[in-house]
Coordinates of C-alpha atoms in Angstrom, one line a residue:
M1 CA 20.1 19.1 -12.5
W2 CA 16.7 19.2 -10.9
W3 CA 14.9 22.5 -11.4
R4 CA 11.5 23.5 -12.5
R5 CA 8.5 25.4 -11.4
R6 CA 5.3 23.4 -11.6
K7 CA 1.8 24.1 -10.5
R8 CA -0.3 21.2 -9.1
Q9 CA -3.5 21.8 -7.3
D10 CA -2.8 25.4 -6.4
H11 CA 0.7 24.4 -5.0
F12 CA 3.8 25.7 -6.6
F13 CA 6.9 23.5 -6.6
D14 CA 10.2 25.3 -6.5
V15 CA 13.0 22.8 -6.8
P16 CA 16.5 24.2 -7.0
A17 CA 19.4 23.4 -9.1
E18 CA 22.1 21.3 -7.4
G19 CA 24.1 23.4 -5.0
N20 CA 21.2 25.6 -4.1
T21 CA 19.6 24.2 -1.0
E22 CA 16.6 26.6 -0.7
V23 CA 13.3 24.9 -1.4
H24 CA 9.8 26.2 -1.0
L25 CA 7.0 23.8 -1.4
G26 CA 3.5 24.6 -0.1
Q27 CA 3.6 24.7 3.7
L28 CA 6.5 22.2 4.1
N29 CA 9.3 23.0 6.5
Q30 CA 12.9 23.0 5.5
F31 CA 15.0 21.5 8.2
S32 CA 18.7 22.1 8.6
L33 CA 21.1 19.1 8.5
R34 CA 22.4 20.2 11.9
E35 CA 18.9 20.0 13.4
L36 CA 18.3 16.6 12.0
R37 CA 21.7 15.3 13.2
H38 CA 20.9 16.5 16.7
A39 CA 17.4 14.9 16.6
T40 CA 18.8 11.5 15.6
N41 CA 22.0 11.6 17.7
N42 CA 24.0 12.0 14.6
F43 CA 22.1 9.3 12.8
S44 CA 22.9 6.7 15.4
N45 CA 22.3 3.1 14.5
K46 CA 20.4 2.8 17.8
Y47 CA 17.8 5.2 16.3
I48 CA 17.2 3.2 13.1
I49 CA 13.5 2.1 12.9
G50 CA 13.4 1.0 9.3
R51 CA 15.5 0.2 6.2
G52 CA 14.7 0.2 2.5
G53 CA 16.3 0.1 -0.9
F54 CA 17.0 3.8 -0.8
G55 CA 18.4 4.2 2.7
K56 CA 17.4 4.1 6.4
V57 CA 14.7 5.6 8.6
Y58 CA 15.6 7.1 12.0
K59 CA 13.4 7.9 15.0
G60 CA 14.2 11.5 16.1
R61 CA 13.1 14.2 18.5
L62 CA 13.0 17.8 17.4
S63 CA 13.9 20.7 19.5
D64 CA 10.2 21.3 20.2
G65 CA 9.9 17.8 21.7
S66 CA 7.9 16.3 18.8
L67 CA 8.8 12.8 17.6
V68 CA 9.6 12.4 13.9
A69 CA 10.7 9.7 11.5
V70 CA 13.7 10.9 9.3
K71 CA 14.2 9.1 6.0
R72 CA 17.8 9.5 4.9
L73 CA 18.4 8.6 1.3
E74 CA 21.8 7.1 0.6
E75 CA 23.9 9.3 -1.6
K76 CA 24.8 6.6 -4.1
S77 CA 21.6 4.6 -4.0
P78 CA 20.2 4.0 -7.5
G79 CA 17.2 6.2 -8.0
G80 CA 17.6 8.0 -4.7
E81 CA 17.4 11.5 -6.2
R82 CA 14.3 10.6 -8.1
Q83 CA 12.7 9.1 -5.0
F84 CA 13.4 12.3 -3.1
Q85 CA 11.7 14.3 -5.8
V86 CA 8.7 12.0 -6.1
E87 CA 8.1 11.8 -2.4
V88 CA 8.3 15.6 -2.0
E89 CA 5.9 16.2 -4.9
S90 CA 3.5 13.4 -4.0
F91 CA 3.3 14.0 -0.3
G92 CA 3.3 17.7 -0.8
M93 CA 0.2 17.6 -3.0
A94 CA -1.7 14.9 -1.2
M95 CA -3.8 16.2 1.7
H96 CA -6.0 13.5 3.3
R97 CA -6.5 12.1 6.7
N98 CA -5.3 8.6 5.5
I99 CA -2.2 9.9 3.7
L100 CA 1.0 10.2 5.8
R101 CA 1.8 13.9 6.0
L102 CA 5.2 15.1 5.0
R103 CA 6.3 17.5 7.7
G104 CA 9.4 18.7 5.9
F105 CA 12.7 17.9 4.3
C106 CA 16.4 18.7 4.2
M107 CA 18.4 19.1 1.0
T108 CA 22.1 19.8 0.8
P109 CA 24.7 19.0 -1.9
T110 CA 25.3 15.7 -0.3
E111 CA 22.2 14.9 1.7
R112 CA 18.5 14.2 0.9
L113 CA 16.3 13.8 4.0
L114 CA 12.5 13.6 4.4
V115 CA 10.8 14.2 7.8
Y116 CA 7.5 12.6 8.7
P117 CA 5.5 12.4 12.0
Y118 CA 6.5 9.4 14.0
M119 CA 3.8 6.8 14.0
V120 CA 3.7 5.3 17.5
N121 CA 2.0 2.0 16.3
N122 CA 4.4 1.4 13.5
S123 CA 3.0 -0.5 10.5
V124 CA 0.3 -3.1 9.9
A125 CA 3.1 -5.6 9.0
S126 CA 4.7 -5.1 12.4
W127 CA 1.3 -6.0 14.1
L128 CA 0.6 -9.0 11.9
R129 CA 4.0 -10.6 12.0
D130 CA 6.3 -9.0 14.7
R131 CA 3.9 -8.5 17.6
A132 CA 5.3 -9.3 21.0
M133 CA 3.6 -12.3 22.7
N134 CA 2.3 -10.1 25.5
V135 CA 0.6 -7.7 23.2
A136 CA -3.0 -8.3 22.1
P137 CA -3.4 -8.8 18.4
L138 CA -5.4 -6.5 16.1
D139 CA -9.1 -7.5 16.3
L140 CA -11.3 -7.9 13.3
L141 CA -13.0 -4.5 13.8
T142 CA -9.6 -2.7 13.8
R143 CA -8.5 -4.6 10.7
R144 CA -11.6 -3.7 8.9
R145 CA -11.2 -0.1 9.9
I146 CA -7.6 -0.2 8.6
A147 CA -8.9 -1.7 5.3
L148 CA -11.4 1.1 5.0
G149 CA -9.0 3.9 5.8
T150 CA -6.5 2.5 3.3
A151 CA -9.2 2.3 0.7
Q152 CA -10.3 5.9 1.4
G153 CA -6.7 7.1 1.0
L154 CA -6.2 5.3 -2.3
S155 CA -9.6 6.5 -3.6
Y156 CA -8.4 10.0 -2.9
L157 CA -5.1 9.5 -4.7
H158 CA -6.8 8.0 -7.7
E159 CA -9.9 10.1 -8.0
G160 CA -9.3 13.2 -5.8
C161 CA -5.9 14.3 -7.1
R162 CA -5.1 15.9 -10.4
P163 CA -2.9 14.5 -11.7
K164 CA -3.9 11.2 -10.2
I165 CA -1.3 9.5 -8.0
I166 CA -0.5 5.8 -8.5
H167 CA 1.2 4.5 -5.4
R168 CA 2.6 1.2 -6.8
D169 CA 3.7 -0.4 -3.5
I170 CA 0.6 -1.0 -1.4
K171 CA 1.4 -3.6 1.3
A172 CA 1.1 -4.1 5.0
A173 CA 4.6 -2.6 5.6
N174 CA 3.6 0.7 4.0
I175 CA 0.4 1.1 5.9
L176 CA 1.3 3.0 9.1
L177 CA -0.9 3.3 12.2
D178 CA -1.3 6.3 14.4
E179 CA -2.1 6.3 18.1
N180 CA -5.7 5.5 17.3
F181 CA -4.8 2.8 14.9
E182 CA -6.0 4.9 11.9
A183 CA -4.4 3.8 8.7
L184 CA -2.0 6.2 6.8
L185 CA -0.5 5.4 3.5
G186 CA 3.3 5.9 3.5
D187 CA 6.3 5.4 1.3
F188 CA 5.6 7.1 -2.0
G189 CA 9.0 6.4 -3.4
L190 CA 7.6 4.3 -6.4
T191 CA 4.8 6.7 -7.1
K192 CA 3.7 7.7 -10.6
L193 CA 2.0 11.0 -11.3
M194 CA -0.4 10.1 -14.1
D195 CA -1.9 13.4 -15.4
N196 CA -5.0 12.3 -17.1
E197 CA -3.7 9.1 -18.7
D198 CA -5.3 5.8 -17.9
T199 CA -2.1 3.7 -18.1
H200 CA 1.6 4.3 -18.2
V201 CA 4.4 2.0 -19.5
T202 CA 7.5 1.8 -17.4
S203 CA 10.8 0.3 -18.5
A204 CA 11.5 -1.2 -15.1
V205 CA 9.0 -3.2 -13.0
R206 CA 9.2 -2.2 -9.4
G207 CA 7.3 -3.2 -6.3
T208 CA 7.1 -6.1 -3.9
I209 CA 6.8 -9.8 -4.9
G210 CA 3.3 -11.0 -4.3
H211 CA 1.8 -7.6 -4.6
I212 CA 2.6 -6.9 -8.3
P213 CA -0.3 -7.3 -10.7
P214 CA 0.1 -9.7 -13.7
E215 CA -0.4 -7.0 -16.3
Y216 CA 2.4 -5.0 -14.8
L217 CA 4.8 -7.9 -14.8
S218 CA 4.0 -8.9 -18.4
T219 CA 3.6 -5.6 -20.1
G220 CA 5.1 -2.9 -17.8
K221 CA 1.7 -1.1 -17.9
V222 CA 0.7 0.5 -14.6
S223 CA -2.6 2.2 -13.8
D224 CA -4.8 2.8 -10.8
K225 CA -6.0 -0.8 -11.2
S226 CA -2.5 -1.8 -10.3
D227 CA -3.0 -0.4 -6.9
V228 CA -6.4 -2.1 -6.7
F229 CA -4.7 -5.5 -7.2
S230 CA -2.1 -4.7 -4.5
Y231 CA -4.8 -3.5 -2.2
G232 CA -6.6 -6.9 -2.6
I233 CA -3.4 -8.6 -1.5
L234 CA -3.2 -6.3 1.5
L235 CA -6.8 -7.4 2.5
L236 CA -5.6 -11.0 2.4
E237 CA -2.7 -10.0 4.6
L238 CA -5.1 -8.6 7.1
I239 CA -7.3 -11.7 7.0
T240 CA -4.6 -14.3 7.1
G241 CA -1.8 -12.5 9.0
Q242 CA 0.6 -14.0 6.4
R243 CA 3.0 -12.6 3.9
A244 CA 2.1 -12.0 0.3
F245 CA 5.1 -14.2 -0.8
D246 CA 6.4 -16.8 1.6
L247 CA 8.7 -19.7 0.7
A248 CA 8.0 -21.2 4.1
R249 CA 4.6 -22.3 2.8
L250 CA 6.4 -24.8 0.6
A251 CA 7.1 -26.9 3.7
N252 CA 3.4 -27.8 3.7
D253 CA 3.2 -28.2 -0.1
D254 CA 1.4 -24.9 -0.2
D255 CA 1.6 -22.1 -2.7
V256 CA 4.3 -19.4 -2.0
M257 CA 1.9 -16.7 -3.3
L258 CA -0.7 -15.8 -0.7
L259 CA -3.4 -15.2 -3.4
D260 CA -3.0 -18.7 -4.8
W261 CA -2.8 -20.2 -1.3
V262 CA -6.1 -18.6 -0.3
K263 CA -7.8 -19.7 -3.6
G264 CA -6.5 -23.3 -3.1
L265 CA -8.0 -23.4 0.4
L266 CA -11.3 -22.0 -0.8
W267 CA -11.4 -24.7 -3.5
D268 CA -10.9 -27.3 -0.8
R269 CA -13.5 -25.5 1.4
S270 CA -10.8 -25.1 4.1
F271 CA -12.1 -21.7 5.2
E272 CA -10.9 -22.1 8.8
R273 CA -7.3 -22.4 7.7
I274 CA -7.4 -19.0 6.0
I275 CA -8.2 -17.0 9.1
D276 CA -5.3 -15.6 11.1
P277 CA -4.9 -17.8 14.2
D278 CA -5.0 -14.6 16.2
L279 CA -8.6 -14.1 15.1
R280 CA -10.0 -17.7 15.2
N281 CA -11.8 -17.3 18.5
N282 CA -12.9 -13.7 17.9
F283 CA -14.4 -13.0 14.5
I284 CA -17.7 -13.0 12.7
E285 CA -17.6 -15.3 9.7
I286 CA -19.9 -13.3 7.5
E287 CA -17.6 -10.2 8.0
V288 CA -14.5 -12.2 7.1
E289 CA -16.2 -13.6 4.1
S290 CA -17.1 -10.2 2.8
L291 CA -13.5 -9.1 3.1
I292 CA -12.3 -12.2 1.2
Q293 CA -14.9 -11.5 -1.5
I294 CA -13.7 -7.8 -1.9
A295 CA -10.0 -9.1 -2.0
L296 CA -10.8 -11.5 -4.8
L297 CA -12.7 -8.9 -6.8
C298 CA -9.7 -6.6 -6.5
T299 CA -7.2 -9.2 -7.6
Q300 CA -9.0 -10.4 -10.8
F301 CA -6.7 -11.1 -13.7
S302 CA -8.2 -8.4 -15.9
P303 CA -7.7 -4.9 -14.7
L304 CA -10.9 -3.9 -16.3
Q305 CA -12.8 -6.3 -14.1
R306 CA -11.4 -4.9 -10.9
P307 CA -13.5 -2.3 -9.0
M308 CA -12.4 1.3 -8.5
M309 CA -11.2 2.2 -5.1
S310 CA -14.2 4.4 -4.5
E311 CA -16.4 1.3 -5.2
V312 CA -14.3 -0.7 -2.7
V313 CA -15.0 2.0 -0.1
K314 CA -18.7 1.5 -0.7
M315 CA -18.4 -2.3 -0.4
L316 CA -16.6 -2.0 2.9
E317 CA -19.3 0.4 4.1
G318 CA -22.0 -2.2 3.4
D319 CA -23.2 -1.2 -0.1
S320 CA -25.3 -3.9 -1.8
Q321 CA -23.1 -3.8 -4.9
L322 CA -20.8 -6.3 -3.3
A323 CA -23.4 -9.0 -3.5
E324 CA -24.1 -8.2 -7.2
R325 CA -20.5 -8.1 -8.2
W326 CA -19.7 -11.2 -6.3
E327 CA -22.4 -13.1 -8.1
E328 CA -21.1 -11.8 -11.5
F329 CA -17.6 -12.9 -10.5
Q330 CA -18.7 -16.4 -9.6
N331 CA -20.7 -16.8 -12.8
M332 CA -17.6 -15.7 -14.7
E333 CA -15.5 -18.2 -12.9
V334 CA -17.9 -21.0 -13.7
Y335 CA -17.7 -20.1 -17.3
I336 CA -13.9 -20.0 -17.3
H337 CA -13.7 -23.3 -15.5
R338 CA -16.0 -25.0 -18.1
H339 CA -14.0 -23.5 -21.0
R340 CA -10.5 -23.6 -19.6
S341 CA -9.2 -25.8 -22.4
D342 CA -10.2 -23.2 -25.0
M343 CA -8.9 -20.0 -23.4
Y344 CA -6.1 -18.6 -21.3
I345 CA -6.8 -19.3 -17.6
D346 CA -5.6 -17.4 -14.7
S347 CA -5.5 -18.8 -11.2
T348 CA -9.0 -17.7 -10.3
A349 CA -10.4 -20.6 -12.3
N350 CA -10.3 -22.9 -9.3
L351 CA -12.9 -20.8 -7.5
S352 CA -15.8 -22.0 -9.5
A353 CA -17.1 -24.3 -6.8
M354 CA -16.5 -21.9 -4.0
E355 CA -19.4 -21.3 -1.7
L356 CA -19.1 -18.1 0.3
S357 CA -22.2 -16.3 1.4
G358 CA -22.8 -12.8 0.3
P359 CA -23.0 -9.8 2.7
R360 CA -26.0 -9.6 5.0

């Protein structure tokens, strides 16, 4: 059913036919089902730390005392077998400090389990939206460091891997935080391995509402610039603390899409409403403005206009190209605004009068 020998970046992938549970992939460990049952108290509901379309994630403790997160794919979940294959291949070949390391797996005729290190600080989403009242929020410096680490991880996937890896589901819930609040990209279940192609057409659009780029929705084409768009939305999540798609904003006659909501506030020059309330008394406006500028450059309607992730890394590190690209972006928006009756307009057209200072 699923068997082939493939070489990728000096790693050999030996994936067995159904019924043969022996797998050798790089330096990955193969765990026994018994060991993982013991680690999770027989997959007790009390140990569940996450749920997804393909199954549940359990916190576990191995016999050596180390904490792990065990992702158990449901036997009858659509695409479950494919997700297992993709995650093993993607995580097995991606070696970077900002990529969640796959520790091992378990494969039996009826079970597919993936074992990761347990992240003590959970995900970015949990800190932005599920933080306990007595816990201090993420400060701006930490959020910027998370943005940089995520950008470095994506740059590695796009430009440092052969074939390149397209994540396809970049969002706050999939950015995990270690004990030092360093960002690690997780959940590679929707990944595409692109070989040397620039784009790939998929028959089914998958991802998370609010993070999916327009060209993917309209044409099914996915590329590294699809991840760039989603990364831009992640930046807006970090700045605002809000969800990418939230029907609750309708109560205030606001846009349900975070991107449109931010653009609308910038048009009205309501900059202070954009900032996460947890940051309003503790942030440097110029730094937040630069993050917003990067986010809007990443979420441009045309994929060709979006920067590469390596360029985003440089912008976050203070490279002067941000000021240059931002000026070009604003000039284009002015042009679009003046000719909007003669051409197709995307939602960035309302930014022509926006006055955000460049980086200093």
